[in-house]
Structure formats: C-alpha cells, structure tokens
mmCIF file of C-alpha atoms in Angstrom:
data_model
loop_
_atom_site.group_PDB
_atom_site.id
_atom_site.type_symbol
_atom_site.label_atom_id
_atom_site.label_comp_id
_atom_site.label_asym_id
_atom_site.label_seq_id
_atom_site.Cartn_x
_atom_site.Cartn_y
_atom_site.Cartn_z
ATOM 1 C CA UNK K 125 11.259 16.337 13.206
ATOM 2 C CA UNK K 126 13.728 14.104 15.909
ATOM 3 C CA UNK K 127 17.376 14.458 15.533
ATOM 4 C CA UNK K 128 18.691 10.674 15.837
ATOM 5 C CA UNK K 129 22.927 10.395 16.529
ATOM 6 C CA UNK K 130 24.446 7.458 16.759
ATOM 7 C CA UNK K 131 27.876 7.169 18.182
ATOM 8 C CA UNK K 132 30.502 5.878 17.421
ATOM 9 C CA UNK K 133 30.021 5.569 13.470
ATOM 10 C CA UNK K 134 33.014 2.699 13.191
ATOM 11 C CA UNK K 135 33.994 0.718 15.403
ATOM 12 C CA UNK K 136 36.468 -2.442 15.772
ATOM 13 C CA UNK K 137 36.231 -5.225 17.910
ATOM 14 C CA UNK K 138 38.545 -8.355 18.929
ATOM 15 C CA UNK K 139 36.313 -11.301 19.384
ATOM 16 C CA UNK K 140 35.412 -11.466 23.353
ATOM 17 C CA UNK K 141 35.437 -7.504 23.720
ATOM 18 C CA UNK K 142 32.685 -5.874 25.286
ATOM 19 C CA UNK K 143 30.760 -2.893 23.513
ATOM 20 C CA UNK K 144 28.786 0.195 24.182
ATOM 21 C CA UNK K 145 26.521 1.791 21.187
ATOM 22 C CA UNK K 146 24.962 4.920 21.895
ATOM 23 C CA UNK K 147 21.922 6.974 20.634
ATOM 24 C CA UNK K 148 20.845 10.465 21.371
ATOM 25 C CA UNK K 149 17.849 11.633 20.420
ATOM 26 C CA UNK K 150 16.249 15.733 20.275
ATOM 27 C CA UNK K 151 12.652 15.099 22.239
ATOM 28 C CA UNK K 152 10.657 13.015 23.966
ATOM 29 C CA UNK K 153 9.683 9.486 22.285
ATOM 30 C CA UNK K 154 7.194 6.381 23.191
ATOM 31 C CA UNK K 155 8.941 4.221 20.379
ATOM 32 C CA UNK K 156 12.486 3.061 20.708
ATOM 33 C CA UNK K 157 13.459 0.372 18.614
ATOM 34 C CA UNK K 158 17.362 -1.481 17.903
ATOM 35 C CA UNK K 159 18.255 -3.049 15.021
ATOM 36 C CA UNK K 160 20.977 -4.821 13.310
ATOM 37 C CA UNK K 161 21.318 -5.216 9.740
ATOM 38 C CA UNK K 162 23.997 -8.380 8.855
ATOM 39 C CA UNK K 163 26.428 -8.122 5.984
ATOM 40 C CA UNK K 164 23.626 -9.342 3.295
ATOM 41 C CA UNK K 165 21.531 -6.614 4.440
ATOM 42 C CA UNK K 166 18.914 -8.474 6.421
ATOM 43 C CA UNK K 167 17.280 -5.637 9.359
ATOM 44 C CA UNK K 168 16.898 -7.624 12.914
ATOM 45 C CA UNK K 169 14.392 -6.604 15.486
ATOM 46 C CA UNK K 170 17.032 -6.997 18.825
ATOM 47 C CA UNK K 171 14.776 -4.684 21.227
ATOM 48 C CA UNK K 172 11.596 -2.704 21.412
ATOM 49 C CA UNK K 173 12.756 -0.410 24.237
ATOM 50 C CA UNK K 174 10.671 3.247 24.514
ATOM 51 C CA UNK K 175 12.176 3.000 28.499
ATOM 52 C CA UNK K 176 14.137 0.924 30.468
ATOM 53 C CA UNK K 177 15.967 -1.933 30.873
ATOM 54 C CA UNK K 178 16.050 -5.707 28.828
ATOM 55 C CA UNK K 179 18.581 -8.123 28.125
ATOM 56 C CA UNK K 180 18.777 -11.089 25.407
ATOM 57 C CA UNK K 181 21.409 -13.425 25.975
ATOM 58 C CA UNK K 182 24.528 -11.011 24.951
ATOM 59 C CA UNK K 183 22.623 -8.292 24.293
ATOM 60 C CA UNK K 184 21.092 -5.693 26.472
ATOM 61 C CA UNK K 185 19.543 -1.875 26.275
ATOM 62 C CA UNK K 186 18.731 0.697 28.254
ATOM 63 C CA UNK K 187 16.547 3.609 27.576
ATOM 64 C CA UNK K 188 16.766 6.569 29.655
ATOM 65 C CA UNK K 189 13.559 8.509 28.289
ATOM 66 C CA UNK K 190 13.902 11.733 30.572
ATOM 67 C CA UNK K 191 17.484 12.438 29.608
ATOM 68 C CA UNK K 192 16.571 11.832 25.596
ATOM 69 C CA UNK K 193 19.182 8.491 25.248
ATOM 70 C CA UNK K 194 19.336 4.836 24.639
ATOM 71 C CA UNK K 195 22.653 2.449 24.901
ATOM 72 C CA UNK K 196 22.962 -0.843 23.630
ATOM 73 C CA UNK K 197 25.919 -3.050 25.000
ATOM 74 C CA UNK K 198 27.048 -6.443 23.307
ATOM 75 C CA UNK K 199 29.634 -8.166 25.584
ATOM 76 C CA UNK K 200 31.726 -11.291 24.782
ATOM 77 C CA UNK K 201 31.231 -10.092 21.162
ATOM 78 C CA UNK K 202 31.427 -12.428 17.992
ATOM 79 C CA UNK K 203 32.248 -12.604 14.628
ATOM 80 C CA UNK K 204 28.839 -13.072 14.009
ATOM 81 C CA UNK K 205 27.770 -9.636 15.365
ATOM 82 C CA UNK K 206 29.631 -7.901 12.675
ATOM 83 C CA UNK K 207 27.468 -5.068 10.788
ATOM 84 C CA UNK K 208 24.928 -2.286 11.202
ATOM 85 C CA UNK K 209 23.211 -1.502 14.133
ATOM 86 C CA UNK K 210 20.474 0.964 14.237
ATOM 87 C CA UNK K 211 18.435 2.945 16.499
ATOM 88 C CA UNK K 212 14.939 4.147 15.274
ATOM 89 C CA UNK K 213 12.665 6.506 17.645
ATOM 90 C CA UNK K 214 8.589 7.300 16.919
ATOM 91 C CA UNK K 215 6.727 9.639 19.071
ATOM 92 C CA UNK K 216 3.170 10.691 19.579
ATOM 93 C CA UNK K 217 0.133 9.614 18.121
ATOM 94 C CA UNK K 218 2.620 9.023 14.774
ATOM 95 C CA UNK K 219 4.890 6.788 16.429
ATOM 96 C CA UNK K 220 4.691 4.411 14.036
ATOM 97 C CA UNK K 221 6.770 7.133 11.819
ATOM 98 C CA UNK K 222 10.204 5.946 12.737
ATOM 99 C CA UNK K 223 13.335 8.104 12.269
ATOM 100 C CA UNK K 224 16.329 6.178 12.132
ATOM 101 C CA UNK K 225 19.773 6.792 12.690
ATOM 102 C CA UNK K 226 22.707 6.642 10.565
ATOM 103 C CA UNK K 227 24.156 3.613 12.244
ATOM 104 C CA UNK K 228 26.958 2.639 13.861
ATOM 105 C CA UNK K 229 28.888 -0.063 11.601
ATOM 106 C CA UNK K 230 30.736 -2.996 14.124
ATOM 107 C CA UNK K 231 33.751 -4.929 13.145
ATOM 108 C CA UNK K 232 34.311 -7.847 15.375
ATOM 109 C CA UNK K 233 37.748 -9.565 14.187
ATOM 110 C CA UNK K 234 38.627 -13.433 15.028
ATOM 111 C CA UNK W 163 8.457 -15.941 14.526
ATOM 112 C CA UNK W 164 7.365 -13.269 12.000
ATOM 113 C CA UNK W 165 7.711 -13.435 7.889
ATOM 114 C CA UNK W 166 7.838 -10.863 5.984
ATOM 115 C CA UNK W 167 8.653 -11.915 2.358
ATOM 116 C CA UNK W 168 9.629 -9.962 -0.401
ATOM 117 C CA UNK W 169 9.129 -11.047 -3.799
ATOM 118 C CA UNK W 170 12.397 -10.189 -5.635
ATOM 119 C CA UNK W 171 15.816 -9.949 -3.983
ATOM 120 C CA UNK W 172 17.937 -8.493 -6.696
ATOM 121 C CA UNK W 173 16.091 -6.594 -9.980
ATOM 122 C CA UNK W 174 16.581 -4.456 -12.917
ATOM 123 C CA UNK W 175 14.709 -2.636 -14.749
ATOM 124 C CA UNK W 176 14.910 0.277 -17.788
ATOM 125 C CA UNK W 177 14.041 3.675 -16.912
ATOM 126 C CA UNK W 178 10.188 4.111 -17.444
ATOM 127 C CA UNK W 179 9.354 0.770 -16.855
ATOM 128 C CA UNK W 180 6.380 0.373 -14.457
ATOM 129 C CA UNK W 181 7.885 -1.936 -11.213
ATOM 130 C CA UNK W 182 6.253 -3.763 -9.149
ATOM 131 C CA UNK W 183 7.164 -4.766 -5.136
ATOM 132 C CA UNK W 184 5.776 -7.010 -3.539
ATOM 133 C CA UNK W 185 5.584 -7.830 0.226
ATOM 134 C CA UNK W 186 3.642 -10.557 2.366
ATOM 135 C CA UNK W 187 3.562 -11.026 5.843
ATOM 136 C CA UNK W 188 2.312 -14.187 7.909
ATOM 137 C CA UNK W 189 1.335 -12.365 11.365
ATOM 138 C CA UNK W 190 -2.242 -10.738 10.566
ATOM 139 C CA UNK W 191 -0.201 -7.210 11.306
ATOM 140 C CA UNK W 192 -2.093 -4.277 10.434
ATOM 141 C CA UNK W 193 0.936 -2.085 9.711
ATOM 142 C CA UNK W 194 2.863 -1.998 7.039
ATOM 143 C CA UNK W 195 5.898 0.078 5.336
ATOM 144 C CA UNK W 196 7.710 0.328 2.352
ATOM 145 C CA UNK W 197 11.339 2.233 3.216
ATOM 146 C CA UNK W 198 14.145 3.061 1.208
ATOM 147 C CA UNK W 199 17.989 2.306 2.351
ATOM 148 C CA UNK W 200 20.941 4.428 0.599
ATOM 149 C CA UNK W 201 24.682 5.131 1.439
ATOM 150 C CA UNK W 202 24.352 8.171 3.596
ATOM 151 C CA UNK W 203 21.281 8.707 3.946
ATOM 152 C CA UNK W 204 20.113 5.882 5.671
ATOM 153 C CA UNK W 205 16.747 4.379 5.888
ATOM 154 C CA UNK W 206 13.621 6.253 5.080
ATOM 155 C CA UNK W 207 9.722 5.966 4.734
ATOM 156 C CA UNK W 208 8.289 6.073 1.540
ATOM 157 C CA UNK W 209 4.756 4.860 2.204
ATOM 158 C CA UNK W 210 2.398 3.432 5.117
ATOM 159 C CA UNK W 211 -0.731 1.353 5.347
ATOM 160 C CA UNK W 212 -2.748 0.894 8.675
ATOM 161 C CA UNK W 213 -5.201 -0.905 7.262
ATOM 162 C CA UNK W 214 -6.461 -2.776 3.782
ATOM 163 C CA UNK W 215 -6.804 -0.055 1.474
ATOM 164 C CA UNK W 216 -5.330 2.572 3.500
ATOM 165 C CA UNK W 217 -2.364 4.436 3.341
ATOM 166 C CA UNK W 218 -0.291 7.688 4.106
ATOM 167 C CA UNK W 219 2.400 9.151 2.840
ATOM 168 C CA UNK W 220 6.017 8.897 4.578
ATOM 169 C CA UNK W 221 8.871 11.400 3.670
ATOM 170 C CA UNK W 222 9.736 10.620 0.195
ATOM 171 C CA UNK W 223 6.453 9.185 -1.655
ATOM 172 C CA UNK W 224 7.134 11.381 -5.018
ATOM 173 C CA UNK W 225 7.067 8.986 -7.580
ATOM 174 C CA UNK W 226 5.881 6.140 -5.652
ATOM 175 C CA UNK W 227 2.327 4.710 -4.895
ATOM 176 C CA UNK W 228 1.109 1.818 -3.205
ATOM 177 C CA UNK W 229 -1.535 -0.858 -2.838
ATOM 178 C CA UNK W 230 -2.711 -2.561 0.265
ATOM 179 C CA UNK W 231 -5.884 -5.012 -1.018
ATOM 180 C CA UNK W 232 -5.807 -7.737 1.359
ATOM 181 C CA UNK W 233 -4.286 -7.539 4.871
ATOM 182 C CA UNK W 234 -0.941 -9.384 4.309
ATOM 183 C CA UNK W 235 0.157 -7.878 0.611
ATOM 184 C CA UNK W 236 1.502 -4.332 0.519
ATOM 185 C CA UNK W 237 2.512 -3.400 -2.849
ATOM 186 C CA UNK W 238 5.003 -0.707 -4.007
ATOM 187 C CA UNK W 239 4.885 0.768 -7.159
ATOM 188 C CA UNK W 240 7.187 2.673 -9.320
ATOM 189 C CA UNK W 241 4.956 3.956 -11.791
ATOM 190 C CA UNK W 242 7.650 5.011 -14.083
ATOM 191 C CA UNK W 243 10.792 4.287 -12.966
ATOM 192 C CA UNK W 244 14.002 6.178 -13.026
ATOM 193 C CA UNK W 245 18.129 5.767 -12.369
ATOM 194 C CA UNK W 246 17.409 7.670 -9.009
ATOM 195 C CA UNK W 247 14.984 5.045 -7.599
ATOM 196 C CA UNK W 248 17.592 2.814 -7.727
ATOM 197 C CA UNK W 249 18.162 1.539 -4.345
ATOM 198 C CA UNK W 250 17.567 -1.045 -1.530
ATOM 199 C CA UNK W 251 14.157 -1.194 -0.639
ATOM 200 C CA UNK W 252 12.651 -2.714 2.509
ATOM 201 C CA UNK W 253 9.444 -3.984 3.894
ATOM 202 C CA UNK W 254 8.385 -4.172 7.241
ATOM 203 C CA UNK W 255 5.416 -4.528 9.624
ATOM 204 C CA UNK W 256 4.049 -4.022 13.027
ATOM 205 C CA UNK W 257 1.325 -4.776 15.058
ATOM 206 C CA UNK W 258 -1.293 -1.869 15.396
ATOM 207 C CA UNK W 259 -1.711 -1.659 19.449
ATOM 208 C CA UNK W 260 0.072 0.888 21.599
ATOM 209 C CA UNK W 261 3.274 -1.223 23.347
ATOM 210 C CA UNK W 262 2.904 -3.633 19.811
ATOM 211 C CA UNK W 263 5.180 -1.426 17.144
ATOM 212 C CA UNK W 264 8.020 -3.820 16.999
ATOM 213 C CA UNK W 265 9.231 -3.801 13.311
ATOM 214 C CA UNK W 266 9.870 -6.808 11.459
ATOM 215 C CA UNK W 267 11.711 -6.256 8.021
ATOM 216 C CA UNK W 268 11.969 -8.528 4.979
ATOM 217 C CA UNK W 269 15.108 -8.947 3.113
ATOM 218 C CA UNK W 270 15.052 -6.401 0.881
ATOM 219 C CA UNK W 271 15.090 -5.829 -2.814
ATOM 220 C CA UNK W 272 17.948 -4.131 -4.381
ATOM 221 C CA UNK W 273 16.529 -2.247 -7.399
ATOM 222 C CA UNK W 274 18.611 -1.015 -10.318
ATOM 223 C CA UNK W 275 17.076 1.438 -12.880
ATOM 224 C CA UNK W 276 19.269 1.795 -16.108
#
C-alpha cells in the first residue's frame, strides 16, 4: 500500500512563528486530506487538497501531485494551534481507504 | 457544519463483554468509518459502510463487526471484547461523489477493556 512520512515529528514554536509541515507520499493519489487533532483529541478537517493550492485564514496547502508531496504552512502561529496534524492520502477507485501518517506533533509556546 | 456524534466519550468494559459504538451523523453522508487511534501506530480503518447495510472490511476488522441500518447510525461492535481493543476509537464520514471525500470525525471514544 502508500508509504505516508510526515516531517518533522516534533516541533516547537514561539507564538507569531511561521511553520512548514511536510508529507511525502510513495505513488500517485486523488485524495489528499489535512488534519489536526487538538489536545482532547478532537480530528479537524483543515483541507481537502488531492492538487494544488488553498488557503484558510492562517492556514494554507499545497499539493504537488506529480512530485508525490503536500506542505502545509501555518504562519503567525498560536497557542491555539498546538497538537497533531495529519496528512491522510486515498487513491484509485478505493480512495476513500485513507492511509494516514504518523503526524507531526506542534508546540506553539506563549 | 457537519455532526458526527459519538455516543460515549470515555468507557470501560470487562474482557468478554459485548460493546457497543455508536455513531450519528446529521449530513445525509453515505460514507462512513469506524478507525482506531494508538500511540505509534497511528490511525487505522477498521470497518466501512457506503451505503445502509453495506460494508467492507478496512485493515484491522478481526474481532470487530458492524451495523449500518439506517443512513446516519453506523454501529461498531466488539463482540467479545478484550485488553487489546482498548483504544481510542473514531468515527467519521464523507460524502460519496468523486471531489466530495472530505472526512469529518466525531470525538472519539476512549475504550478500556480490563
């Protein structure tokens, strides 16, 4: 099946910094999905993304489908954006089938 | 926005017991999923329903089944439970159209089997 990285795994913030999450995935994929899952372990929905480009206030993600990789950024981060965020990747007819990543778990410190 | 409600946020139960999890959602999706969410080994898919009474199995349904009999319930069921189902477990749903797979989670349930 897909190979999903994440990178970094940790990472530590001062409130205001600006952030770049990475995943890598091992084949081609029409489902592309970032999440973030807050300290009491509720999953968000922040982008449906199989290509491209959106933005949502702070948040934005780009998909570059050809060269197998997706990047989230967070700028002018908060305290508030502290947890997990995962990527999840479906392909094919089964896209629905989501493989997720391991996560990368953000810090953001007042 | 989109509700996905889980019955139970925190429960335990004695090994063997027969368990129960319940999920509802409020959008008419047609999709549903029941995950699991452990230390290390991340989320993964237990069991899927495309439609009422439908289902497939994800990558880890031993010991699990589940019931879809109206649109917006998807049940999970331990049919006897043990100390290594104990775990987070997570619902979630999506539209059925190509371009309409966003996936909206409930809350979760944290299960403990002693």
């Amino acid at each position: 099946g897909i190979q999903v990285e994440q990178s970094p795994p940790d990472l530590i913030l001062q409130e205001g910094a600006n952030s770049t999450l990475r995943c890598n995935f091992s084949d081609s994929v029409n489902n592309l999905q970032w999440f973030h899952q807050n300290p009491w372990g509720q999953l968000i929905n922040l982008f449906y993304i199989p290509s491209g480009t959106k933005q949502n206030g702070r948040l934005s993600a780009t998909t570059v489908a050809t060269e197998r990789y997706s990047l989230l950024y967070i700028s002018s981060s908060q305290t508030t954006d502290s947890g997990v965020y995962f990527c999840a990747v479906g392909s094919g007819g089964s896209n629905y089938k989501l493989t997720f990543g391991k996560g990368t778990l953000l810090t953001v410190n007042p | 926005d989109v509700k996905v409600t889980q019955s139970s946020r925190y429960l335990v139960k004695r090994t063997g017991e027969k368990v129960f999890l319940e999920c509802v959602q409020d959008m008419d999706h047609e999709n549903m999923f029941w995950y699991r969410q452990d230390p290390g080994l991340g989320l993964r898919l237990i069991y899927f329903s495309y439609d009422v009474k439908m289902k497939e199995k994800g990558d880890i349904p031993e010991g699990y089944s589940v019931s879809r009999e109206k649109k917006e319930r998807f049940s999970l069921i331990l049919e006897s439970a043990s100390t290594n189902q104990t775990s987070m477990y997570l619902c979630a749903s999506s539209l059925k159209q190509l371009g309409g797979e966003k996936l909206f989670f409930g809350s979760g349930t944290q299960l403990s089997v002693l």
